Amino acid sequence: MPKCIIDGREVEFTPGQNLIEAAKGAGIDIPLFCYHPGLSVVAQCRMCAVEIEKMPKLQTACSTLAAEGMVVKTKSQKTVENQKSVMEFLLANHPLDCPICDKSGECDLQDNSYKHGSAYSRTTEERRTYLDLDMGPVIKKNMNRCIHCTRCIRFGSEIAEIREMVALKRGNNTEITTIDGRPLETDYAGNYADICPTGSLTIKDFRFKKRVWFLEKVPTVCEGCSKGCNMEIHQDNNQIYRCVPRENKEINHYWLCDEGRFNFHYVEREDRLLDPARTKTSGLEVCDWASSIDLAKAALAGKNIAILVGSDLTQEEAAAVLQFKEQHYSQASIYHFGTPGILSTRDDAPEDRILKRKSKTANLNGLEKLGIRGFSKLSADVTGLLIIRGGRATLPADIDGVEKVGIGVFMKDQALMFSVILPGLSFAEKDGTILNYEGREQRIRRALQPPGQAKGLSEILMMWANRKTSHGAA
Amino acid sequence: MLLKKKKGFLQELYLIEIIKGLMITMKNMLFAPKVTIQFPEERRNYSDRYRGMHYLKATNGVENCTACMLCPTVCPAECIHIEAGERPDKEKYPVKFEIDLLRCCFCGMCEEACPKDAIKLSNIYEMSTTYREVYDKQFLLEQRGNK
């Protein structure tokens, strides 16, 4: 591999790599604002300018490709002076409202100001201000904080494939806005906030909820569709505050769709059933675990049973269900369900050209690999259904008229169709393996402790199997 | 070997020694300056830097606090709980601002961390009660001490 010299160290790089990436490989950080590895290079912010030997002027590291024998100085006096001036220039109009800004703590401008800027301001002039228009339900804009890096404009046109953000006017009056002030249309709007190096674009859903430094970050995988995008759950005190994309160049690069980003809300919904319960004509009645398992067994005793597993279960859970079926309901048939109209991986296809896929559950491929077929229609001889799911799979239609027992995450209105409900865990509360559409094995991780009386599926099945009752279906 | 010193009759009575001791007691009791004060009626003046009960500062009736959460971040006792919200006249303000004084160690770091000069420690040092509740925002806004 060719080598160049950065800060006196010999650094190997792959041809075509720019200086920022080459330096990052050697653990040298070059400060930057407008450069993003997933977007095109514009060299607008000038923050990454470095001194290169035999070149008369400073060169922006993002737009300069590393070359054999190049001697780069990222900490020379000239470079540092430039960084200081750029910081002063950018902060000349920045409101410095970090105390009320949601970005503070993970803000590039803040970090670079600490590292490379000056602690004192030399200006006394009024700062430039803008009036902000609403940008739709996902993003809250605060144009005063903007440093015109145009990352959002480039994200829209290059990744989200919709040119909705534009830069109006010129120079000091540049305003980044949507065309005609329309609300954002893309399904990937949350990424605007992620890539924004300042607090100009922040997520409304997360607004003022938590300061970012309190959040514990759990690396996991999105369960929103069969793509298997990598993401992080940010939680504090057993409550999820947000989900952000995690870099994975093989799958989702740096992005996450809004559906996956805000999917976690169902985990904390008020009407989620957290206790074992039975339905009566008057409504739900909460029972304890032992008696509800007896009730569930009794409800299915002597019936011709089909087991429906949601394709949002993990491989481990699905395998446990299969084993449970072999040992206790060996006559029963077993099917998977998840998205209406998607019966197998053959029906699964990309929904758009970016990330989303048609199967709205994460582990469709995995359940197919375990030999479970898709559920299309209730056969006439089935009189009892055991429905097991996480929280994401859509319950199949046309399953009325049979005795139903549900295990998993259910909302209270959904629960009324079951005779007995045993509360299970959602994707944020369990560990497990899922297979995405291309068969890539990924792990989801527990971010929260199980809420209420909810239990893991293997524990529920174990209690079911071990509990001796007179009904004796097992 | 311990030798016992022979004493006279007067010395055996210790009367002179007792009177001598009482003289010192009386001198201190009647003529020396007093170090105690009559507490509820008289108050001692503490230094301006004394760290007593917290209060929230307000400017023109609007609390200075913007719920930036720097005080709960720096608080070693984790006794400050803030919930942020938005209202028309203020982009970010504390909907809830509670201090659990039972946990507070009066280190004054919240005061030091505050960028808005909002949370302060007053000179109020009489905080004993028969029961103690968490002090909420309204209470803290009303406390001023002698500042």
Coordinates of N, CA, C and O in Angstrom, one line a residue, chain A residues 140-257:
Chain A
K140 N -37.1 20.0 13.8 CA -37.2 21.4 14.3 C -36.0 22.2 13.8 O -34.9 21.7 14.0
K141 N -36.3 23.2 13.1 CA -35.1 24.0 12.6 C -34.9 25.2 13.4 O -35.8 25.9 14.0
N142 N -33.6 25.5 13.6 CA -33.2 26.8 14.2 C -32.1 27.3 13.4 O -30.9 27.0 13.6
M143 N -32.4 28.2 12.4 CA -31.5 28.6 11.4 C -30.3 29.5 12.0 O -29.2 29.6 11.5
N144 N -30.6 30.1 13.2 CA -29.6 30.9 13.8 C -28.3 30.1 14.1 O -27.2 30.7 14.1
R145 N -28.5 28.8 14.4 CA -27.3 28.1 14.8 C -26.5 27.5 13.5 O -25.5 26.9 13.7
C146 N -27.1 27.7 12.4 CA -26.5 27.1 11.2 C -25.2 27.6 10.8 O -24.9 28.8 10.9
I147 N -24.3 26.7 10.3 CA -23.0 27.2 9.8 C -22.8 27.0 8.3 O -21.7 27.0 7.8
H148 N -23.9 26.7 7.6 CA -23.9 26.6 6.2 C -23.0 25.5 5.7 O -22.2 25.7 4.7
C149 N -23.0 24.3 6.3 CA -22.1 23.3 5.8 C -22.7 22.5 4.6 O -22.1 21.8 4.0
T150 N -24.0 22.7 4.4 CA -24.8 22.1 3.4 C -24.8 20.5 3.4 O -25.1 19.9 2.4
R151 N -24.5 20.0 4.6 CA -24.7 18.5 4.6 C -26.1 18.1 4.4 O -26.4 17.1 3.7
C152 N -27.1 18.9 4.9 CA -28.5 18.5 4.8 C -28.9 18.5 3.3 O -29.6 17.7 2.8
I153 N -28.4 19.6 2.6 CA -28.8 19.7 1.2 C -28.2 18.5 0.4 O -28.9 17.9 -0.4
R154 N -27.0 18.1 0.7 CA -26.4 17.0 0.0 C -27.0 15.7 0.4 O -27.2 14.8 -0.4
F155 N -27.4 15.6 1.7 CA -28.1 14.3 2.1 C -29.4 14.2 1.3 O -29.7 13.1 0.8
G156 N -30.1 15.3 1.2 CA -31.4 15.2 0.5 C -31.2 14.8 -1.0 O -31.9 13.9 -1.5
S157 N -30.3 15.4 -1.7 CA -30.2 15.1 -3.1 C -29.4 13.8 -3.4 O -29.7 13.2 -4.4
E158 N -28.5 13.4 -2.5 CA -27.7 12.2 -2.8 C -28.2 11.0 -2.2 O -28.1 9.9 -2.8
I159 N -28.7 11.0 -1.0 CA -29.1 9.8 -0.3 C -30.7 9.7 -0.3 O -31.2 8.7 -0.7
A160 N -31.4 10.7 0.2 CA -32.8 10.6 0.3 C -33.5 10.8 -1.1 O -34.7 10.5 -1.2
E161 N -32.7 11.1 -2.1 CA -33.2 11.3 -3.5 C -34.4 12.2 -3.6 O -35.4 11.9 -4.3
I162 N -34.4 13.3 -2.8 CA -35.4 14.3 -2.9 C -34.7 15.6 -2.6 O -34.1 15.8 -1.6
R163 N -34.8 16.5 -3.6 CA -34.1 17.8 -3.4 C -35.1 18.8 -2.7 O -35.8 19.5 -3.4
E164 N -35.1 18.7 -1.4 CA -36.1 19.5 -0.7 C -35.4 20.6 0.1 O -36.1 21.6 0.4
M165 N -34.2 20.5 0.4 CA -33.5 21.5 1.1 C -32.7 22.3 0.1 O -32.0 21.8 -0.8
V166 N -32.7 23.6 0.2 CA -31.9 24.5 -0.7 C -31.2 25.6 0.2 O -31.7 25.9 1.3
A167 N -30.2 26.2 -0.4 CA -29.6 27.4 0.2 C -30.1 28.6 -0.6 O -29.8 28.7 -1.8
L168 N -30.8 29.5 0.1 CA -31.3 30.7 -0.6 C -30.3 31.9 -0.2 O -29.7 31.8 0.8
K169 N -30.3 32.8 -1.1 CA -29.5 34.0 -0.9 C -28.0 33.7 -0.8 O -27.6 32.5 -1.0
R170 N -27.2 34.7 -0.6 CA -25.8 34.5 -0.7 C -25.0 35.1 0.5 O -25.6 35.9 1.2
G171 N -23.8 34.6 0.6 CA -22.9 35.2 1.6 C -23.4 35.1 3.0 O -23.9 34.1 3.4
N172 N -23.3 36.2 3.7 CA -23.7 36.2 5.1 C -25.2 36.0 5.3 O -25.6 35.6 6.3
N173 N -26.0 36.2 4.2 CA -27.4 36.1 4.4 C -27.9 34.7 3.9 O -29.1 34.5 3.8
T174 N -27.0 33.8 3.6 CA -27.5 32.5 3.2 C -28.4 31.9 4.1 O -28.2 31.9 5.3
E175 N -29.5 31.3 3.6 CA -30.5 30.7 4.5 C -30.7 29.3 3.9 O -31.1 29.1 2.7
I176 N -30.6 28.3 4.8 CA -30.9 26.9 4.4 C -32.4 26.7 4.7 O -32.8 26.8 5.8
T177 N -33.1 26.2 3.7 CA -34.5 26.1 4.0 C -35.1 25.1 3.0 O -34.4 24.6 2.1
T178 N -36.4 24.7 3.2 CA -37.0 23.9 2.2 C -37.6 24.8 1.1 O -37.8 26.0 1.3
I179 N -37.8 24.2 -0.1 CA -38.3 25.0 -1.2 C -39.7 25.5 -0.8 O -40.6 24.8 -0.4
D180 N -39.9 26.8 -0.9 CA -41.2 27.5 -0.5 C -41.6 27.2 0.9 O -42.7 27.4 1.3
G181 N -40.6 26.8 1.7 CA -41.0 26.6 3.1 C -41.9 25.4 3.4 O -42.6 25.4 4.4
R182 N -41.9 24.5 2.4 CA -42.8 23.3 2.6 C -42.2 22.4 3.7 O -41.0 22.4 4.0
P183 N -43.1 21.6 4.3 CA -42.5 20.6 5.3 C -41.8 19.5 4.6 O -42.0 19.3 3.4
L184 N -40.8 18.9 5.3 CA -40.0 17.9 4.7 C -40.9 16.7 4.4 O -41.8 16.3 5.1
E185 N -40.6 16.1 3.2 CA -41.4 15.0 2.7 C -40.7 13.6 2.9 O -41.4 12.6 2.9
T186 N -39.4 13.6 3.0 CA -38.7 12.3 2.9 C -39.0 11.5 4.2 O -39.3 12.0 5.2
D187 N -38.9 10.2 4.0 CA -39.1 9.3 5.1 C -37.8 9.1 5.9 O -37.7 8.3 6.8
Y188 N -36.8 9.8 5.5 CA -35.5 9.7 6.2 C -35.1 11.0 6.9 O -33.9 11.3 7.0
A189 N -36.1 11.8 7.3 CA -35.8 13.1 7.8 C -35.0 13.1 9.0 O -34.3 14.1 9.3
G190 N -35.1 12.1 9.8 CA -34.3 12.0 11.1 C -32.8 12.2 10.9 O -32.1 12.7 11.7
N191 N -32.4 11.7 9.7 CA -30.9 11.8 9.4 C -30.5 13.2 9.3 O -29.3 13.5 9.5
Y192 N -31.3 14.1 8.9 CA -31.0 15.5 8.8 C -30.4 16.0 10.1 O -29.4 16.7 10.2
A193 N -31.1 15.6 11.2 CA -30.6 16.0 12.5 C -29.3 15.3 12.9 O -28.5 15.9 13.5
D194 N -29.2 14.0 12.5 CA -27.9 13.3 12.8 C -26.7 13.9 12.2 O -25.7 14.0 12.8
I195 N -26.9 14.3 10.9 CA -25.7 14.8 10.2 C -25.4 16.2 10.4 O -24.3 16.7 10.2
C196 N -26.4 17.0 10.9 CA -26.2 18.4 11.2 C -25.1 18.6 12.2 O -25.2 18.0 13.3
P197 N -24.0 19.3 11.9 CA -22.9 19.4 12.9 C -23.2 20.4 14.0 O -22.5 20.5 14.9
T198 N -24.3 21.1 13.9 CA -24.7 22.0 14.9 C -26.2 21.7 15.3 O -26.7 20.7 14.9
G199 N -26.8 22.5 16.1 CA -28.1 22.2 16.5 C -29.2 22.9 15.7 O -30.3 23.1 16.1
S200 N -28.9 23.1 14.4 CA -29.8 23.8 13.5 C -31.0 22.9 13.2 O -32.1 23.3 13.2
L201 N -30.7 21.6 13.0 CA -31.8 20.7 12.7 C -31.8 19.7 13.9 O -30.8 19.0 14.1
T202 N -32.8 19.7 14.7 CA -32.9 18.7 15.8 C -34.3 18.0 15.7 O -35.2 18.4 15.0
I203 N -34.3 16.9 16.4 CA -35.5 16.0 16.2 C -36.6 16.5 17.2 O -36.3 16.6 18.4
K204 N -37.8 16.7 16.7 CA -38.8 17.2 17.6 C -39.2 16.2 18.7 O -39.5 16.6 19.8
D205 N -39.1 14.9 18.3 CA -39.5 13.9 19.2 C -38.6 13.8 20.4 O -39.0 13.5 21.5
F206 N -37.4 14.3 20.3 CA -36.4 14.2 21.3 C -36.2 15.5 22.0 O -35.5 15.7 23.0
R207 N -36.9 16.5 21.5 CA -36.7 17.9 22.0 C -36.8 18.1 23.5 O -37.9 17.8 24.0
F208 N -35.8 18.5 24.1 CA -35.7 18.8 25.5 C -36.0 17.6 26.4 O -36.3 17.8 27.6
K209 N -36.0 16.4 25.9 CA -36.3 15.3 26.7 C -35.2 14.9 27.6 O -35.4 14.6 28.7
K210 N -34.0 15.0 27.1 CA -32.8 14.6 27.9 C -31.6 15.2 27.3 O -31.5 15.4 26.1
R211 N -30.6 15.5 28.2 CA -29.3 15.9 27.7 C -28.6 14.7 27.2 O -28.6 13.7 27.9
V212 N -27.8 14.8 26.1 CA -27.3 13.6 25.5 C -26.3 12.9 26.4 O -26.1 11.7 26.3
W213 N -25.6 13.6 27.3 CA -24.5 12.9 28.0 C -25.1 12.0 29.1 O -24.4 11.3 29.7
F214 N -26.4 12.1 29.4 CA -27.0 11.2 30.4 C -27.3 9.8 29.7 O -27.6 8.9 30.5
L215 N -27.3 9.8 28.4 CA -27.9 8.6 27.8 C -26.8 7.5 27.7 O -25.7 7.7 27.4
E216 N -27.4 6.3 28.0 CA -26.5 5.1 27.8 C -26.8 4.5 26.4 O -28.0 4.3 26.1
K217 N -25.8 4.2 25.7 CA -25.9 3.8 24.3 C -25.8 2.3 24.2 O -24.8 1.7 24.5
V218 N -26.8 1.7 23.7 CA -26.8 0.2 23.5 C -26.8 -0.1 22.0 O -27.8 0.2 21.3
P219 N -25.8 -0.7 21.5 CA -25.7 -1.1 20.1 C -26.7 -2.2 19.8 O -26.6 -3.3 20.5
T220 N -27.6 -2.0 18.8 CA -28.5 -3.1 18.5 C -28.9 -3.0 17.0 O -28.2 -2.3 16.3
V221 N -29.9 -3.7 16.6 CA -30.4 -3.7 15.3 C -31.8 -3.4 15.2 O -32.6 -3.7 16.1
C222 N -32.2 -2.6 14.2 CA -33.6 -2.1 14.0 C -34.4 -3.3 13.7 O -34.0 -4.2 12.9
E223 N -35.6 -3.4 14.2 CA -36.5 -4.5 13.9 C -37.7 -4.0 13.0 O -38.6 -4.7 12.8
G224 N -37.5 -2.8 12.4 CA -38.5 -2.2 11.6 C -38.8 -3.0 10.3 O -39.9 -3.0 9.8
C225 N -37.8 -3.5 9.6 CA -38.0 -4.3 8.4 C -36.9 -5.3 8.2 O -36.0 -5.4 9.1
S226 N -36.9 -6.0 7.1 CA -36.0 -7.1 7.0 C -34.6 -6.6 6.6 O -33.7 -7.4 6.3
K227 N -34.4 -5.3 6.5 CA -33.1 -4.8 6.1 C -32.1 -5.0 7.2 O -30.9 -5.3 7.0
G228 N -32.5 -4.9 8.4 CA -31.6 -5.1 9.6 C -30.6 -4.0 9.7 O -29.4 -4.2 9.9
C229 N -31.0 -2.7 9.7 CA -30.2 -1.6 9.9 C -29.6 -1.6 11.3 O -30.3 -1.9 12.2
N230 N -28.3 -1.2 11.4 CA -27.7 -1.1 12.7 C -28.1 0.2 13.3 O -28.1 1.2 12.7
M231 N -28.4 0.1 14.6 CA -28.7 1.3 15.3 C -28.4 1.2 16.8 O -28.0 0.2 17.3
E232 N -28.4 2.4 17.4 CA -28.1 2.4 18.8 C -29.4 2.9 19.5 O -30.1 3.8 19.1
I233 N -29.7 2.2 20.6 CA -30.8 2.6 21.5 C -30.2 3.5 22.6 O -29.2 3.1 23.2
H234 N -30.7 4.7 22.7 CA -30.2 5.6 23.8 C -31.2 5.6 24.9 O -32.3 6.0 24.8
Q235 N -30.8 5.0 26.1 CA -31.7 4.9 27.2 C -31.1 5.5 28.4 O -29.9 5.6 28.6
D236 N -32.0 5.9 29.3 CA -31.5 6.3 30.6 C -32.6 5.9 31.6 O -33.8 6.1 31.3
N237 N -32.2 5.4 32.7 CA -33.2 5.0 33.8 C -34.3 4.1 33.2 O -35.5 4.4 33.5
N238 N -33.9 3.2 32.4 CA -34.9 2.2 31.9 C -35.9 2.8 31.0 O -37.1 2.3 30.9
Q239 N -35.6 3.9 30.3 CA -36.5 4.5 29.4 C -35.8 4.8 28.1 O -34.7 5.4 28.2
I240 N -36.3 4.5 27.0 CA -35.7 4.8 25.7 C -36.0 6.2 25.4 O -37.1 6.7 25.4
Y241 N -35.0 7.0 25.0 CA -35.2 8.4 24.6 C -35.1 8.5 23.1 O -35.8 9.4 22.5
R242 N -34.3 7.8 22.4 CA -34.2 7.9 21.0 C -33.4 6.7 20.4 O -32.8 6.0 21.2
C243 N -33.5 6.6 19.1 CA -32.7 5.6 18.4 C -31.9 6.3 17.3 O -32.5 7.2 16.7
V244 N -30.6 6.0 17.2 CA -29.9 6.7 16.2 C -29.1 5.6 15.3 O -28.9 4.5 15.9
P245 N -28.9 5.9 14.1 CA -28.2 4.9 13.2 C -26.8 4.7 13.7 O -26.1 5.5 14.3
R246 N -26.3 3.4 13.5 CA -25.0 3.0 13.8 C -24.3 2.7 12.5 O -24.9 2.1 11.6
E247 N -23.1 3.1 12.3 CA -22.4 2.9 11.0 C -22.2 1.5 10.7 O -21.7 0.7 11.5
N248 N -22.7 1.1 9.5 CA -22.4 -0.3 9.0 C -22.4 -0.2 7.5 O -23.4 0.0 6.9
K249 N -21.2 -0.2 7.0 CA -21.0 0.1 5.5 C -21.6 -1.0 4.7 O -21.8 -0.8 3.5
E250 N -21.9 -2.1 5.2 CA -22.4 -3.2 4.4 C -23.9 -3.1 4.3 O -24.5 -3.6 3.3
I251 N -24.6 -2.5 5.3 CA -26.1 -2.5 5.3 C -26.6 -1.1 5.1 O -27.1 -0.7 4.1
N252 N -26.6 -0.3 6.2 CA -27.3 1.0 6.2 C -26.3 2.2 6.1 O -26.8 3.3 6.2
H253 N -25.1 1.9 5.9 CA -24.1 3.0 5.9 C -24.2 3.9 7.2 O -23.9 3.4 8.2
Y254 N -24.8 5.1 7.0 CA -24.9 5.9 8.2 C -26.3 6.3 8.5 O -26.6 7.2 9.3
W255 N -27.3 5.7 7.8 CA -28.6 6.2 7.8 C -29.6 5.3 8.5 O -29.3 4.1 8.7
L256 N -30.8 5.8 8.8 CA -31.9 5.1 9.4 C -33.2 5.8 8.9 O -33.2 7.0 8.9
C257 N -34.2 5.0 8.6 CA -35.4 5.6 8.2 C -36.2 6.0 9.4 O -36.0 5.5 10.5

